[in-house]
Amino acid sequence: MRTTTLCTTLIALGLLGQATSSQANSLVFCSEGSPAGFDTAQYTSATDNDAAEPLYNRLVEFERGGTAVQPALATHWEVSEDGLHYTFHLRPGVKFHANQAFTPSREFNADDVLFTFNRMLDKQHPFRQAYPTEFPYFVSMGLDKNIARIEKTGPLSVVFTLEHVDAAFIQNLAMAFASILSAEYADHLLANGKPSDINQRPIGTGPFVFQRYQKDSQIRYKGNTQYWAPERVKLDNLVFSINIDPSVRIQKLRRNECQVTLHPRPADLAALRQDKTLQVLQQPGFNLGYIAYNTQHPPFDRLDVRQAMDMAVNKPAIIQAVYQDSGQAAVNAMPPTQWSYDDTLKDAPYNPEKAKQLLQQAGVKPGTEVTLWAMPVQRPYNPNAKLMAEMLQADWSKLGLKVRIVSYEWGEYLKRMKSGEHDIALIGWTGDNGDPDNWLGTLYSCDAIGSNNYSLWCDREYDSLVKQAKRVTDREQRTALYQQAQQRLKQQVPITPVAHSTVNQPLSVKVEGFKVSPFGRNVFSDVSID
């Protein structure tokens, strides 16, 4: 009777769910947005990749909290002397997950690797025909053109043959888009006419098994009891509690309704550090927040107009208001911690009067209306896009422009930008693999238009330099080419770099083993609750 009374009281107070979700071996992560799906090859947003990270493995993976590549579903690999053939030896005994509609009949093998990459490589692939999708990372890095073929040389060995040397190939395969899917599950979905379930009812080999997803509310996973590295699964349950509002995430963290969160407001950091129930992990951000000008929308197809917009941005004021003590001014198209960074580049001096003259000379009439898109969510590279947009609106109104701020739900925002609907957009990037091509190729190349190149900028001189740099393996040669590319990009102003931010990640003192990723991933293998 007393137990019944206690449960009734807890339910009435709304505390029973809280007590259950934070019990030993269960962890709640307060995430910042709803994923569009779990098929990582389709997406580039950290929100989508975070939600899929617990479910999958790749052939190779980055060490937790670091940039070194280590074996995963491939135990080892060899590269031919000419750099064109990569032979991967696959891990035996790896089991795929099951769900109510599918139970695998075999273990992971070479067929799964072939399916994963051939679906992206071959537009006539039966699964791609049944479930038409685009693969932005695969295309923006030129892998669709550079992978000549993938061959199975045994049940547990595959060979990738490239058209050209790709100095970043192994690092690229450690990224989320290269997560290995089940060929058997794909065949099952095709046979049942449900190919899109690969995105909404995911099956992987990862440390956690997908349970259910309620948009704008939560995602539930359970620990994979058959994981190939069982010592790395230390949680029975993992829950993503989705909260767009940073103040709500912090309130939940303080009430122990979640034990890990991300992207706190800079103004909240001092109080968080004083809370003895919390810890705040800090790391220099491998990121960039920037303004992208749509170079295919007049008048931003003109260099002098982009130069005018750039020199009218009051960058110090924005950094002080938006980033506070967690931001450093950005000059270049990638962070200074990225090797090959050109530290000789300088910003054009802030000069709104000269900017106004440039616009007049370019024939841009006073009162011209332009749209400025502002992200609806916090990102590591921009903690408050709405405030930044309002400050830019004020900066550019001094030039006589009528700036209208636009926003959409995060997935829709990215989709519409990729199709080029914006005039100007706030966006940014956290590096994925530690290679310069992940910035200079993935974000600004001609191949990246329609995926991550939100300026829709295609400059043949720049593009040639980036492609050459990727086809040599000597770091000094690559650095020289990348620095020439950075100089060209700075001259042509497809973007205005704004800031690099310090990453601050608050979590409960009860959480053990969590590491801040330089690539902005939230990884829960090897994580436990005290």
PDB file of C-alpha atoms in Angstrom, residues 249-368:
ATOM      1  CA  ARG A 249      18.320  22.183 -21.919  1.00  0.00           C
ATOM      2  CA  ILE A 250      20.233  23.772 -19.046  1.00  0.00           C
ATOM      3  CA  GLN A 251      17.210  23.609 -16.718  1.00  0.00           C
ATOM      4  CA  LYS A 252      16.848  19.901 -17.476  1.00  0.00           C
ATOM      5  CA  LEU A 253      20.526  19.316 -16.852  1.00  0.00           C
ATOM      6  CA  ARG A 254      20.354  21.034 -13.472  1.00  0.00           C
ATOM      7  CA  ARG A 255      17.297  18.971 -12.505  1.00  0.00           C
ATOM      8  CA  ASN A 256      19.097  15.769 -13.574  1.00  0.00           C
ATOM      9  CA  GLU A 257      16.463  15.166 -16.260  1.00  0.00           C
ATOM     10  CA  CYS A 258      19.403  14.867 -18.629  1.00  0.00           C
ATOM     11  CA  GLN A 259      23.040  14.251 -17.858  1.00  0.00           C
ATOM     12  CA  VAL A 260      24.763  15.650 -20.964  1.00  0.00           C
ATOM     13  CA  THR A 261      23.845  18.621 -23.140  1.00  0.00           C
ATOM     14  CA  LEU A 262      25.479  20.932 -25.676  1.00  0.00           C
ATOM     15  CA  HIS A 263      25.675  24.516 -26.955  1.00  0.00           C
ATOM     16  CA  PRO A 264      25.033  26.511 -23.754  1.00  0.00           C
ATOM     17  CA  ARG A 265      24.526  30.246 -24.147  1.00  0.00           C
ATOM     18  CA  PRO A 266      27.792  32.096 -23.442  1.00  0.00           C
ATOM     19  CA  ALA A 267      26.006  34.122 -20.748  1.00  0.00           C
ATOM     20  CA  ASP A 268      25.214  30.892 -18.828  1.00  0.00           C
ATOM     21  CA  LEU A 269      28.769  29.559 -18.619  1.00  0.00           C
ATOM     22  CA  ALA A 270      29.896  31.282 -15.419  1.00  0.00           C
ATOM     23  CA  ALA A 271      26.930  29.957 -13.434  1.00  0.00           C
ATOM     24  CA  LEU A 272      27.340  26.463 -14.896  1.00  0.00           C
ATOM     25  CA  ARG A 273      30.968  26.332 -13.798  1.00  0.00           C
ATOM     26  CA  GLN A 274      29.959  27.237 -10.244  1.00  0.00           C
ATOM     27  CA  ASP A 275      27.401  24.418 -10.006  1.00  0.00           C
ATOM     28  CA  LYS A 276      29.052  21.573  -8.059  1.00  0.00           C
ATOM     29  CA  THR A 277      26.720  18.977  -9.605  1.00  0.00           C
ATOM     30  CA  LEU A 278      28.025  19.797 -13.085  1.00  0.00           C
ATOM     31  CA  GLN A 279      31.251  19.802 -15.039  1.00  0.00           C
ATOM     32  CA  VAL A 280      31.917  21.916 -18.128  1.00  0.00           C
ATOM     33  CA  LEU A 281      34.351  20.404 -20.616  1.00  0.00           C
ATOM     34  CA  GLN A 282      36.082  23.004 -22.790  1.00  0.00           C
ATOM     35  CA  GLN A 283      38.029  22.666 -26.010  1.00  0.00           C
ATOM     36  CA  PRO A 284      39.194  25.071 -28.745  1.00  0.00           C
ATOM     37  CA  GLY A 285      36.639  24.824 -31.506  1.00  0.00           C
ATOM     38  CA  PHE A 286      37.649  23.292 -34.833  1.00  0.00           C
ATOM     39  CA  ASN A 287      34.924  25.365 -36.453  1.00  0.00           C
ATOM     40  CA  LEU A 288      33.958  28.446 -38.422  1.00  0.00           C
ATOM     41  CA  GLY A 289      30.820  30.576 -38.422  1.00  0.00           C
ATOM     42  CA  TYR A 290      30.442  32.555 -41.639  1.00  0.00           C
ATOM     43  CA  ILE A 291      28.182  34.566 -43.944  1.00  0.00           C
ATOM     44  CA  ALA A 292      27.539  32.964 -47.342  1.00  0.00           C
ATOM     45  CA  TYR A 293      26.639  35.203 -50.301  1.00  0.00           C
ATOM     46  CA  ASN A 294      24.651  33.460 -53.016  1.00  0.00           C
ATOM     47  CA  THR A 295      26.882  34.257 -55.975  1.00  0.00           C
ATOM     48  CA  GLN A 296      24.186  33.119 -58.413  1.00  0.00           C
ATOM     49  CA  HIS A 297      21.688  35.734 -57.151  1.00  0.00           C
ATOM     50  CA  PRO A 298      22.154  39.299 -58.467  1.00  0.00           C
ATOM     51  CA  PRO A 299      23.622  41.565 -57.224  1.00  0.00           C
ATOM     52  CA  PHE A 300      25.835  39.122 -55.293  1.00  0.00           C
ATOM     53  CA  ASP A 301      27.138  37.676 -58.546  1.00  0.00           C
ATOM     54  CA  ARG A 302      29.329  40.815 -58.640  1.00  0.00           C
ATOM     55  CA  LEU A 303      32.623  40.890 -56.762  1.00  0.00           C
ATOM     56  CA  ASP A 304      32.385  44.597 -55.880  1.00  0.00           C
ATOM     57  CA  VAL A 305      28.992  44.037 -54.229  1.00  0.00           C
ATOM     58  CA  ARG A 306      30.343  41.165 -52.141  1.00  0.00           C
ATOM     59  CA  GLN A 307      33.340  43.299 -51.190  1.00  0.00           C
ATOM     60  CA  ALA A 308      30.990  46.072 -50.074  1.00  0.00           C
ATOM     61  CA  MET A 309      28.910  43.728 -47.920  1.00  0.00           C
ATOM     62  CA  ASP A 310      32.059  42.267 -46.385  1.00  0.00           C
ATOM     63  CA  MET A 311      33.646  45.565 -45.378  1.00  0.00           C
ATOM     64  CA  ALA A 312      30.385  46.780 -43.806  1.00  0.00           C
ATOM     65  CA  VAL A 313      30.260  43.936 -41.259  1.00  0.00           C
ATOM     66  CA  ASN A 314      31.128  45.189 -37.778  1.00  0.00           C
ATOM     67  CA  LYS A 315      32.820  41.935 -36.811  1.00  0.00           C
ATOM     68  CA  PRO A 316      34.176  42.976 -33.361  1.00  0.00           C
ATOM     69  CA  ALA A 317      30.714  44.116 -32.245  1.00  0.00           C
ATOM     70  CA  ILE A 318      29.130  40.848 -33.408  1.00  0.00           C
ATOM     71  CA  ILE A 319      31.736  38.718 -31.642  1.00  0.00           C
ATOM     72  CA  GLN A 320      31.335  40.653 -28.404  1.00  0.00           C
ATOM     73  CA  ALA A 321      27.527  40.414 -28.425  1.00  0.00           C
ATOM     74  CA  VAL A 322      27.001  36.946 -29.891  1.00  0.00           C
ATOM     75  CA  TYR A 323      30.039  34.942 -28.753  1.00  0.00           C
ATOM     76  CA  GLN A 324      31.137  36.979 -25.718  1.00  0.00           C
ATOM     77  CA  ASP A 325      34.172  35.252 -24.166  1.00  0.00           C
ATOM     78  CA  SER A 326      33.819  32.144 -26.352  1.00  0.00           C
ATOM     79  CA  GLY A 327      34.639  33.537 -29.783  1.00  0.00           C
ATOM     80  CA  GLN A 328      37.692  34.602 -31.746  1.00  0.00           C
ATOM     81  CA  ALA A 329      37.578  36.648 -34.929  1.00  0.00           C
ATOM     82  CA  ALA A 330      37.870  34.591 -38.119  1.00  0.00           C
ATOM     83  CA  VAL A 331      39.799  35.862 -41.132  1.00  0.00           C
ATOM     84  CA  ASN A 332      40.151  32.744 -43.217  1.00  0.00           C
ATOM     85  CA  ALA A 333      37.848  30.078 -44.679  1.00  0.00           C
ATOM     86  CA  MET A 334      38.983  27.490 -42.107  1.00  0.00           C
ATOM     87  CA  PRO A 335      40.286  27.560 -38.509  1.00  0.00           C
ATOM     88  CA  PRO A 336      43.919  28.404 -37.684  1.00  0.00           C
ATOM     89  CA  THR A 337      44.423  24.970 -36.073  1.00  0.00           C
ATOM     90  CA  GLN A 338      43.983  23.302 -39.489  1.00  0.00           C
ATOM     91  CA  TRP A 339      47.349  22.493 -41.069  1.00  0.00           C
ATOM     92  CA  SER A 340      48.037  24.514 -44.263  1.00  0.00           C
ATOM     93  CA  TYR A 341      46.229  27.564 -42.788  1.00  0.00           C
ATOM     94  CA  ASP A 342      47.556  30.767 -44.400  1.00  0.00           C
ATOM     95  CA  ASP A 343      48.203  33.245 -41.585  1.00  0.00           C
ATOM     96  CA  THR A 344      49.278  36.013 -43.985  1.00  0.00           C
ATOM     97  CA  LEU A 345      45.670  36.754 -44.989  1.00  0.00           C
ATOM     98  CA  LYS A 346      44.045  39.893 -43.600  1.00  0.00           C
ATOM     99  CA  ASP A 347      40.494  41.231 -43.524  1.00  0.00           C
ATOM    100  CA  ALA A 348      39.525  44.298 -45.519  1.00  0.00           C
ATOM    101  CA  PRO A 349      39.258  47.219 -43.051  1.00  0.00           C
ATOM    102  CA  TYR A 350      35.784  47.934 -41.680  1.00  0.00           C
ATOM    103  CA  ASN A 351      34.606  50.868 -43.817  1.00  0.00           C
ATOM    104  CA  PRO A 352      30.830  51.372 -44.228  1.00  0.00           C
ATOM    105  CA  GLU A 353      31.305  54.633 -46.162  1.00  0.00           C
ATOM    106  CA  LYS A 354      33.477  53.009 -48.816  1.00  0.00           C
ATOM    107  CA  ALA A 355      31.046  50.079 -48.900  1.00  0.00           C
ATOM    108  CA  LYS A 356      28.169  52.439 -49.613  1.00  0.00           C
ATOM    109  CA  GLN A 357      30.128  54.002 -52.482  1.00  0.00           C
ATOM    110  CA  LEU A 358      30.911  50.583 -53.955  1.00  0.00           C
ATOM    111  CA  LEU A 359      27.218  49.668 -53.971  1.00  0.00           C
ATOM    112  CA  GLN A 360      26.312  52.938 -55.659  1.00  0.00           C
ATOM    113  CA  GLN A 361      29.003  52.407 -58.317  1.00  0.00           C
ATOM    114  CA  ALA A 362      27.666  48.872 -58.862  1.00  0.00           C
ATOM    115  CA  GLY A 363      24.190  50.296 -59.549  1.00  0.00           C
ATOM    116  CA  VAL A 364      22.554  48.865 -56.425  1.00  0.00           C
ATOM    117  CA  LYS A 365      19.758  51.298 -55.652  1.00  0.00           C
ATOM    118  CA  PRO A 366      18.872  52.473 -52.133  1.00  0.00           C
ATOM    119  CA  GLY A 367      15.953  50.449 -50.781  1.00  0.00           C
ATOM    120  CA  THR A 368      16.982  47.271 -52.609  1.00  0.00           C
TER     121      THR A 368
END
